[in-house]
PDB file of C-alpha atoms in Angstrom:
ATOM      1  CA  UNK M 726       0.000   0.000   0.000  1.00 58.00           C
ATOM      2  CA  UNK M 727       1.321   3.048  -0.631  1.00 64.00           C
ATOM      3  CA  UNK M 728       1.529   6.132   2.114  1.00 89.00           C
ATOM      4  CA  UNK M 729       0.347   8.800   0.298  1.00 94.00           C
ATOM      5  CA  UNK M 730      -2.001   8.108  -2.777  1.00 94.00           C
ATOM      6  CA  UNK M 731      -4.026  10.271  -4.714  1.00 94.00           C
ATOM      7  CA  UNK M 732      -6.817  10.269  -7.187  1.00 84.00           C
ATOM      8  CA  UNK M 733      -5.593   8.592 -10.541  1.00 75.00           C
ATOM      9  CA  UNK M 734      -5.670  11.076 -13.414  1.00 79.00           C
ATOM     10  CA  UNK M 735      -5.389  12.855 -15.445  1.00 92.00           C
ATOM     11  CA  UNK M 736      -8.442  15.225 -14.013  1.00 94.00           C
ATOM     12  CA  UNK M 737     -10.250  17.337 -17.006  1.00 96.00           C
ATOM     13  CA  UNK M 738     -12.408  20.025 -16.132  1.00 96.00           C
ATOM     14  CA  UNK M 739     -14.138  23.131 -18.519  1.00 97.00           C
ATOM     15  CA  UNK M 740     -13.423  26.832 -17.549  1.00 97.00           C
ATOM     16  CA  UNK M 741     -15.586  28.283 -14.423  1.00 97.00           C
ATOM     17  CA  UNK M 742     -16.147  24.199 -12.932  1.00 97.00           C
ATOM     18  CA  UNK M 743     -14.497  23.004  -9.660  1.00 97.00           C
ATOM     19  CA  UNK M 744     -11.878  20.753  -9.661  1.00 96.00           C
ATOM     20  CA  UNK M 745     -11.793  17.858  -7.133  1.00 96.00           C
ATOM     21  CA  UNK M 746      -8.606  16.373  -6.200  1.00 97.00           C
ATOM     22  CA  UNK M 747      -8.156  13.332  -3.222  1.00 96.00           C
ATOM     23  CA  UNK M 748      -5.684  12.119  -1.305  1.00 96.00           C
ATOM     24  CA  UNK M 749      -5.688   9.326   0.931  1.00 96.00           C
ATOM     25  CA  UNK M 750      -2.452   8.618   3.644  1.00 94.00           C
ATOM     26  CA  UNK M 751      -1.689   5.662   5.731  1.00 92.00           C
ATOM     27  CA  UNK M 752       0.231   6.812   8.785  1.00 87.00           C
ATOM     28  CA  UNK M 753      -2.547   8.037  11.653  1.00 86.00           C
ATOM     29  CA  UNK M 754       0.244   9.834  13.371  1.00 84.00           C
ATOM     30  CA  UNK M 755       0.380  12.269  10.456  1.00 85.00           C
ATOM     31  CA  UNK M 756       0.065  15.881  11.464  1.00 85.00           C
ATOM     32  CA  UNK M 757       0.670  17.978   8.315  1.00 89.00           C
ATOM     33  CA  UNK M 758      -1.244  18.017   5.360  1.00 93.00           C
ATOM     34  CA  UNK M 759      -0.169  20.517   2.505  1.00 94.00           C
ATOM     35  CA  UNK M 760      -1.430  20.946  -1.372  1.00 96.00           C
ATOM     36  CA  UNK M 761       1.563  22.154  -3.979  1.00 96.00           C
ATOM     37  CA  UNK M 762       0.952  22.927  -8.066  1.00 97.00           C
ATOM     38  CA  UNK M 763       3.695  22.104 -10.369  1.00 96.00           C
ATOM     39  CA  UNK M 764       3.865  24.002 -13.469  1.00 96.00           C
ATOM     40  CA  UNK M 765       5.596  21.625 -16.410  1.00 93.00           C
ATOM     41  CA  UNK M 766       9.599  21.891 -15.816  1.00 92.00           C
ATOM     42  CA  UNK M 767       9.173  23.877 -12.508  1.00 94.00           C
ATOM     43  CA  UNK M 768       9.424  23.297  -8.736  1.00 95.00           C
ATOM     44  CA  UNK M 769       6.521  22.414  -6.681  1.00 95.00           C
ATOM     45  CA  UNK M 770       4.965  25.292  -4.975  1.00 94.00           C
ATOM     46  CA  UNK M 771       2.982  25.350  -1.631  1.00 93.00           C
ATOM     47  CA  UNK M 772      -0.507  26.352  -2.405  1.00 94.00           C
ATOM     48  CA  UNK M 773      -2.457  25.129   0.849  1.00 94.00           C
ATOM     49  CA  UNK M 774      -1.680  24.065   4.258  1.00 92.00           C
ATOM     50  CA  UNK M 775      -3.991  22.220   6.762  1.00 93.00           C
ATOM     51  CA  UNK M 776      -3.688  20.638  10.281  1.00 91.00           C
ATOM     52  CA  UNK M 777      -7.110  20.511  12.054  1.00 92.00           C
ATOM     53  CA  UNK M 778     -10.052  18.419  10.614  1.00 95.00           C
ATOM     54  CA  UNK M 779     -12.315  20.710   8.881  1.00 95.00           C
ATOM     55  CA  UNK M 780     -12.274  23.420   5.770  1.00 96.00           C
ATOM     56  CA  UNK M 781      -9.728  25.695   5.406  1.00 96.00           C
ATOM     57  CA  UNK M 782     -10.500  28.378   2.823  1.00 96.00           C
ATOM     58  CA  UNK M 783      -8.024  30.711   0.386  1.00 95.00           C
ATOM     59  CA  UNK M 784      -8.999  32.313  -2.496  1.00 96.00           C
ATOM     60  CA  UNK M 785     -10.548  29.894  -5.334  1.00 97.00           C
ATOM     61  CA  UNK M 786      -8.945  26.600  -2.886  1.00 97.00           C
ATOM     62  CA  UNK M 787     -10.463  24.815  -0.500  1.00 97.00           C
ATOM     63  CA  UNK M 788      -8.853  21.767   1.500  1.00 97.00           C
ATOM     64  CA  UNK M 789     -10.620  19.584   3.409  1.00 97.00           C
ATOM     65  CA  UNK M 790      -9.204  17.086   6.323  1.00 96.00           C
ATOM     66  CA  UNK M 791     -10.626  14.405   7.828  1.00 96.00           C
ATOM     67  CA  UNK M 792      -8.184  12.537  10.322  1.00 93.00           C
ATOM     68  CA  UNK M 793     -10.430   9.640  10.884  1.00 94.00           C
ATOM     69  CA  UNK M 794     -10.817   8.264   7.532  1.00 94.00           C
ATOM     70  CA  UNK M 795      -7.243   9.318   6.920  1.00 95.00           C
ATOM     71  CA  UNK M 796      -8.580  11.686   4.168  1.00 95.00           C
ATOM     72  CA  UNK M 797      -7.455  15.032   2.506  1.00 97.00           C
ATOM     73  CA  UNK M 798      -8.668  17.113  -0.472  1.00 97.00           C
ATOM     74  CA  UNK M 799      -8.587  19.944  -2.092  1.00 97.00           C
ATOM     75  CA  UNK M 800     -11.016  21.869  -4.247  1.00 97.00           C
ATOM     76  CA  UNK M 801     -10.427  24.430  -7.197  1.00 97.00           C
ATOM     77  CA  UNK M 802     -13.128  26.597  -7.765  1.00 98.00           C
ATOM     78  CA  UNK M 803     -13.947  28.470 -10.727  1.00 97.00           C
ATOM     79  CA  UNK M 804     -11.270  26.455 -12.413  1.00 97.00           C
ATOM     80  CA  UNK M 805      -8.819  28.463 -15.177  1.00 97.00           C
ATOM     81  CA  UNK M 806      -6.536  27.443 -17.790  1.00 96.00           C
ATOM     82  CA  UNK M 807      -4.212  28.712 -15.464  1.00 96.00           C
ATOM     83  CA  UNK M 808      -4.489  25.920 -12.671  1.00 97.00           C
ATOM     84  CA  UNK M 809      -3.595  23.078 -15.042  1.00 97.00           C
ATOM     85  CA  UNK M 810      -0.501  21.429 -13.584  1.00 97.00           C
ATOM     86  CA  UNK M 811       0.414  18.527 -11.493  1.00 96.00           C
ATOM     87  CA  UNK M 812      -0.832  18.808  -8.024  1.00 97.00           C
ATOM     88  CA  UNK M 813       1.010  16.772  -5.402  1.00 96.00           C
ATOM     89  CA  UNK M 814      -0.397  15.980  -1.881  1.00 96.00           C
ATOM     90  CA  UNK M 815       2.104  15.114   0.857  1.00 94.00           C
ATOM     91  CA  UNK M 816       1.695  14.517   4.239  1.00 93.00           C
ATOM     92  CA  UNK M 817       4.158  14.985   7.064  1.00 88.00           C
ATOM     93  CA  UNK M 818       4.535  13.343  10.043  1.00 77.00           C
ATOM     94  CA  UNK M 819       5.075  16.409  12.470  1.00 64.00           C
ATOM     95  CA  UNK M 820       7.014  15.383  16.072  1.00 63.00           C
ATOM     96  CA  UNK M 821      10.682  14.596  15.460  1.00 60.00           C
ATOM     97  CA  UNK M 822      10.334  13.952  11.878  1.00 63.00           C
ATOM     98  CA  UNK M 823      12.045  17.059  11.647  1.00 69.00           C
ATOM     99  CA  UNK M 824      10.032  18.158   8.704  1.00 75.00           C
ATOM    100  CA  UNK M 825       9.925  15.074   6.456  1.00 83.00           C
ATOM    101  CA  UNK M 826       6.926  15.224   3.713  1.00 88.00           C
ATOM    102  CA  UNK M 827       5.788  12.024   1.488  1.00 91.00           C
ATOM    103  CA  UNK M 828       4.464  12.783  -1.604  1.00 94.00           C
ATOM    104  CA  UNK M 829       1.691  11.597  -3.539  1.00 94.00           C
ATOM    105  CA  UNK M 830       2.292  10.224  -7.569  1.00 93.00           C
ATOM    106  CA  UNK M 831       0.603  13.575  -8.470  1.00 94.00           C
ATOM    107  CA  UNK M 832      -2.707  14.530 -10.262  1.00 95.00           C
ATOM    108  CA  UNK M 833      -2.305  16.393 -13.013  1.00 95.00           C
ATOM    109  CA  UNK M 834      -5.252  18.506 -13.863  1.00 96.00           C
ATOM    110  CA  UNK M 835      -6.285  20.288 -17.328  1.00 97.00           C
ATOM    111  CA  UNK M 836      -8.528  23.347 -16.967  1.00 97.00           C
ATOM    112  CA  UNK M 837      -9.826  23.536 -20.792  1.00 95.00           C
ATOM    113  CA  UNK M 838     -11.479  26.624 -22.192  1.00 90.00           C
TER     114      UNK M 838
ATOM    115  CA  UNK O1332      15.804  37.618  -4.488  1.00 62.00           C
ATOM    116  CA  UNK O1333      15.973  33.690  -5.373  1.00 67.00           C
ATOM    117  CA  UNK O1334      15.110  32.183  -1.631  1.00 91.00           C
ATOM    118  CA  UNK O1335      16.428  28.851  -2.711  1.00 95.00           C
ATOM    119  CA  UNK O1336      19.068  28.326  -5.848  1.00 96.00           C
ATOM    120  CA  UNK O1337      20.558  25.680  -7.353  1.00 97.00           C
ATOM    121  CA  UNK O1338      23.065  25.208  -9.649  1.00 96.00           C
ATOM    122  CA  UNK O1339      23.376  24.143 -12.194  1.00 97.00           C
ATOM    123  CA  UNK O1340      19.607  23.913 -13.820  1.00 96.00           C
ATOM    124  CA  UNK O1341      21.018  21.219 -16.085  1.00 97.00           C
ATOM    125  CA  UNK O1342      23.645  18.651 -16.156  1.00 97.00           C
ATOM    126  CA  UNK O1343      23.969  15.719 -19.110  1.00 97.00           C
ATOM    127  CA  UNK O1344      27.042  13.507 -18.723  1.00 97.00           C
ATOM    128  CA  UNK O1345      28.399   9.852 -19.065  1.00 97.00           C
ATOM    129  CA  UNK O1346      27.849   7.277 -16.694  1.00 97.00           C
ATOM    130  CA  UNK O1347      30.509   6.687 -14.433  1.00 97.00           C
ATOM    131  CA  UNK O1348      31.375  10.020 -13.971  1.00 97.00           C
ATOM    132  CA  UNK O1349      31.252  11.815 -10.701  1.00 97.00           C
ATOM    133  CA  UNK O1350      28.741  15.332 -10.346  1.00 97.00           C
ATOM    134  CA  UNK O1351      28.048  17.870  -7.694  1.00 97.00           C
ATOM    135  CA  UNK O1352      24.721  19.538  -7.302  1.00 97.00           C
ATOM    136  CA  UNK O1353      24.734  23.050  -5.049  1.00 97.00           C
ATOM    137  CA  UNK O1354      22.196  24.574  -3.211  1.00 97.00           C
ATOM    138  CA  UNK O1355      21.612  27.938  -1.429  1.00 96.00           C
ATOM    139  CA  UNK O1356      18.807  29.522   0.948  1.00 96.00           C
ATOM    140  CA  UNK O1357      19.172  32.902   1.982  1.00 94.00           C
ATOM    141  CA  UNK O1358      15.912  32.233   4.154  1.00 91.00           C
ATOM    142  CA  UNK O1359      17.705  31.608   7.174  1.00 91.00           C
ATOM    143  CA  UNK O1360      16.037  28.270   7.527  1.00 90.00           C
ATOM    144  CA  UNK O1361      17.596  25.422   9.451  1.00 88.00           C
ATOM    145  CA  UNK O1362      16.474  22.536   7.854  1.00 90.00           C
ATOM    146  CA  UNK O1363      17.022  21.543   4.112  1.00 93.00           C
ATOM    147  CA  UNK O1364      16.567  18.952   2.055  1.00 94.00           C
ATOM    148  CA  UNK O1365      17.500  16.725  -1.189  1.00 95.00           C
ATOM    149  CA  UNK O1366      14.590  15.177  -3.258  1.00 96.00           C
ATOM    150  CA  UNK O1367      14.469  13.063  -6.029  1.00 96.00           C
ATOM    151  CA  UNK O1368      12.048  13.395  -9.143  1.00 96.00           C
ATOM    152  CA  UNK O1369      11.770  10.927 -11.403  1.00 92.00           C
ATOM    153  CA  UNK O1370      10.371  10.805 -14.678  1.00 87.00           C
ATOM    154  CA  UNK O1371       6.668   9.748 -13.726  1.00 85.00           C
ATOM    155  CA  UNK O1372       6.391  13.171 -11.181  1.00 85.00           C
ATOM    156  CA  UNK O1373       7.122  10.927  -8.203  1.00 90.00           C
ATOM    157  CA  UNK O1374       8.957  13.198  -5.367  1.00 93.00           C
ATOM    158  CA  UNK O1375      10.929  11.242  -2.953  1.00 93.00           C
ATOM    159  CA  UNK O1376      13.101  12.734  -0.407  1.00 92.00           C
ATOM    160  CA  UNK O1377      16.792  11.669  -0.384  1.00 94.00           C
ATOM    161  CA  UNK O1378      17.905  13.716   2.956  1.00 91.00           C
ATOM    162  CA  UNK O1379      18.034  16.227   5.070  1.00 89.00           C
ATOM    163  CA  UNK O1380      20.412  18.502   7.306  1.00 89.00           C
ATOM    164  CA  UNK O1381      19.433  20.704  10.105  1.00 86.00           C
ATOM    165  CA  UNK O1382      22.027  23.173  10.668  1.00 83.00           C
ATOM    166  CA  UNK O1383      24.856  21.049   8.971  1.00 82.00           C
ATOM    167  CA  UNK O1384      23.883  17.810  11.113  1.00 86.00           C
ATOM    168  CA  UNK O1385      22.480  14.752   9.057  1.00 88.00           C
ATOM    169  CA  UNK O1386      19.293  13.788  10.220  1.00 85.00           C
ATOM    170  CA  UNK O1387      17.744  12.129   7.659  1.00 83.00           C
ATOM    171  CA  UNK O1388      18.958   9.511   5.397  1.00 85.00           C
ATOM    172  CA  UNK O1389      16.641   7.841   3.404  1.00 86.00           C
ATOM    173  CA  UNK O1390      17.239   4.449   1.391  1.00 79.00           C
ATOM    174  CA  UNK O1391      20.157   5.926  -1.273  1.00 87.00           C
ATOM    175  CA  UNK O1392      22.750   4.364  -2.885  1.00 90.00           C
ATOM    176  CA  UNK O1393      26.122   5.302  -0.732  1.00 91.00           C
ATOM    177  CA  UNK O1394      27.209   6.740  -4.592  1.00 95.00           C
ATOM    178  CA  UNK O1395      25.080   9.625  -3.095  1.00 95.00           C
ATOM    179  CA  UNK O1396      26.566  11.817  -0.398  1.00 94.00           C
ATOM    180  CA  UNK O1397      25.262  14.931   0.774  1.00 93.00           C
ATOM    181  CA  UNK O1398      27.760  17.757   2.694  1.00 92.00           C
ATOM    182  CA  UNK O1399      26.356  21.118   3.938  1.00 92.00           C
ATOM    183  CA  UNK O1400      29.322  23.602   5.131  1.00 91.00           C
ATOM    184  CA  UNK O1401      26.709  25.410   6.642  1.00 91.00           C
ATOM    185  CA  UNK O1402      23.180  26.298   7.425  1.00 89.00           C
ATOM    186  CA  UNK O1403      22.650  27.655   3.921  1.00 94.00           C
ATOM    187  CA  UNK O1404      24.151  25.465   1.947  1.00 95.00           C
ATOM    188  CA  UNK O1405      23.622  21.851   1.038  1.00 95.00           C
ATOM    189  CA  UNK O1406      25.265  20.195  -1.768  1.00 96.00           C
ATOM    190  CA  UNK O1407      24.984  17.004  -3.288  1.00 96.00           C
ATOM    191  CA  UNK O1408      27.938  14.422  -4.635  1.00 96.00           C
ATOM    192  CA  UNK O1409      27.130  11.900  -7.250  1.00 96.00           C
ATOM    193  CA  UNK O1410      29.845   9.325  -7.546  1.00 96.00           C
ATOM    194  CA  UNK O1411      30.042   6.663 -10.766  1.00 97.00           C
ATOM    195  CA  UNK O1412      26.289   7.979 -12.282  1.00 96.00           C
ATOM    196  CA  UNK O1413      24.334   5.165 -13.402  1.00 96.00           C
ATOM    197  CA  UNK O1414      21.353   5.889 -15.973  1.00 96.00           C
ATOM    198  CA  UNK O1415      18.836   5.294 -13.584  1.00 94.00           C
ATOM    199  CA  UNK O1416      20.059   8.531 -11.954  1.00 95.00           C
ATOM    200  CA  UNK O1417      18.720  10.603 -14.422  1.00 96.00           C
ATOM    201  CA  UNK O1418      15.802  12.369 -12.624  1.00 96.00           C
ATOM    202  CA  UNK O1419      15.169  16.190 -11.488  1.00 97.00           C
ATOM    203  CA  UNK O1420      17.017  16.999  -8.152  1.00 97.00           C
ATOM    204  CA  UNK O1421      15.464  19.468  -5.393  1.00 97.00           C
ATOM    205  CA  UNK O1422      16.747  21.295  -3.201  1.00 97.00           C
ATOM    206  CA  UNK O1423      14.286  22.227  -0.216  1.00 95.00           C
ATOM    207  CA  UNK O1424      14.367  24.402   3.100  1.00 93.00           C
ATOM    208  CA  UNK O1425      11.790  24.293   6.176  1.00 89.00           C
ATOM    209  CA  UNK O1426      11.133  27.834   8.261  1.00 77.00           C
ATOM    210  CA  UNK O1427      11.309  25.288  11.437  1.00 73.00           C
ATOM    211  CA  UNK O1428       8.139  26.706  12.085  1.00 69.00           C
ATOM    212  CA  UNK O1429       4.798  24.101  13.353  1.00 56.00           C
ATOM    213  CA  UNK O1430       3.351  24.934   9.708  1.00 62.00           C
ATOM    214  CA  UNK O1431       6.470  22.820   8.443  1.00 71.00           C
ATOM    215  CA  UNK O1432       6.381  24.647   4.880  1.00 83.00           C
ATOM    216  CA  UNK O1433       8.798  23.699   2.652  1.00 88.00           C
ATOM    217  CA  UNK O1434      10.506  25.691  -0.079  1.00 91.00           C
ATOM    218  CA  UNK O1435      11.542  24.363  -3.189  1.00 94.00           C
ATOM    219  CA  UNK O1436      14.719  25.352  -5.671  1.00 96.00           C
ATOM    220  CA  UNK O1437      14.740  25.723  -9.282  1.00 96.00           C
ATOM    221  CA  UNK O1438      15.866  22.041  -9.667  1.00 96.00           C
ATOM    222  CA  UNK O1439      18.396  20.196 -11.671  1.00 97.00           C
ATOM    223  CA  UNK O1440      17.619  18.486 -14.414  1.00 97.00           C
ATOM    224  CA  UNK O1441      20.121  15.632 -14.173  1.00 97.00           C
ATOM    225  CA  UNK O1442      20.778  12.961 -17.297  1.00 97.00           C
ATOM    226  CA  UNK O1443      23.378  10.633 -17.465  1.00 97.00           C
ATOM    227  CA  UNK O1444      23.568   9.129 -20.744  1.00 96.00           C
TER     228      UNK O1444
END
């Protein structure tokens, strides 16, 4: 099983729709839950952060937690051309991990007009 | 100003040869970090140094040693490159704070050939 594993893709969506994008994690002791985009041939950058179950709100993104059934996700409202990339979930353990994140394989997600 | 550089962006050459990868923050950031990319998006983290001490080491060949002179620099040595080295390197550097964001260099596009 892998630790971090996210919706298969790709993920198509039209102009203006949301975009839905799951991840799933295997360690309960996680404690960190972030969202990056990566543009083709560029470094992943940190979009959305979340800690406590719940919604956590910024801009067009929403990402939701759910501890329990070991669940995050994050949602792209009003999708644009300009939020297709490769989205990578990754989870870190918090504690004395001293920072270390697994990734997800990715989703990559096309936004067409 | 670039937070985290890298150089250099690219770097073809023969297998067997021996490479170095550098990398910079001018965050002020304790922690930092190697990952691997490989051609299918997958990010996998390599290691990590907080303030020049080793503390993680993740399964890598021992061709692979990292040295960081100091808090803002970590580099990476690549001794006797095998093909199935070729993969995108980052370079990576935690604030230390409880958010555990990570920022991400440029990259380098390695290929042994």
């Amino acid at each position: 099983q892998k630790e971090v594993e996210q919706n298969s893709g790709p993920l198509s969506v039209p102009e203006g729709a949301i975009a839905s994008l799951n991840c799933t994690y295997s360690d309960r002791v996680s404690q960190s839950f972030f969202w990056y985009r990566q543009y083709s041939g560029k470094s992943p950058e940190l979009i959305m952060s979340i800690y406590s179950n719940g919604d956590k709100e910024d801009g067009r993104f929403t990402a939701q937690l759910n501890k329990a059934s070991q669940y995050v996700s994050l949602l792209i409202r009003d999708s644009q051309p300009s939020d297709s990339a490769t989205y990578l979930c990754a989870v870190g353990a918090g504690g004395t991990s001293y920072g270390k994140l697994t990734f997800g394989q990715g989703t990559i997600l096309t936004v067409h007009p | 100003d670039t937070a985290v550089s890298q150089t250099p962006k690219y770097l073809v050459t023969q297998m067997g040869n021996d490479k170095s990868i550098k990398c910079e923050q001018n965050l002020g950031h304790d922690t930092m970090y190697w990952y691997k990319q490989d051609s299918k998006k997958f990010l996998k983290i390599m290691f990590s140094y907080n303030n020049k001490e080793l503390i993680i080491n993740e399964t890598v060949p021992n061709r692979f040693s990292p040295k960081s002179p100091d808090k803002a620099h970590l580099n990476l040595h690549i001794n006797s490159l095998e093909l199935g080295d070729s993969a995108v390197y980052f370079c990576a550097s935690r604030d230390g704070s409880p958010l555990d964001t990570q920022y991400f260099g440029p990259g380098t596009r390695l290929t042994v050939l």
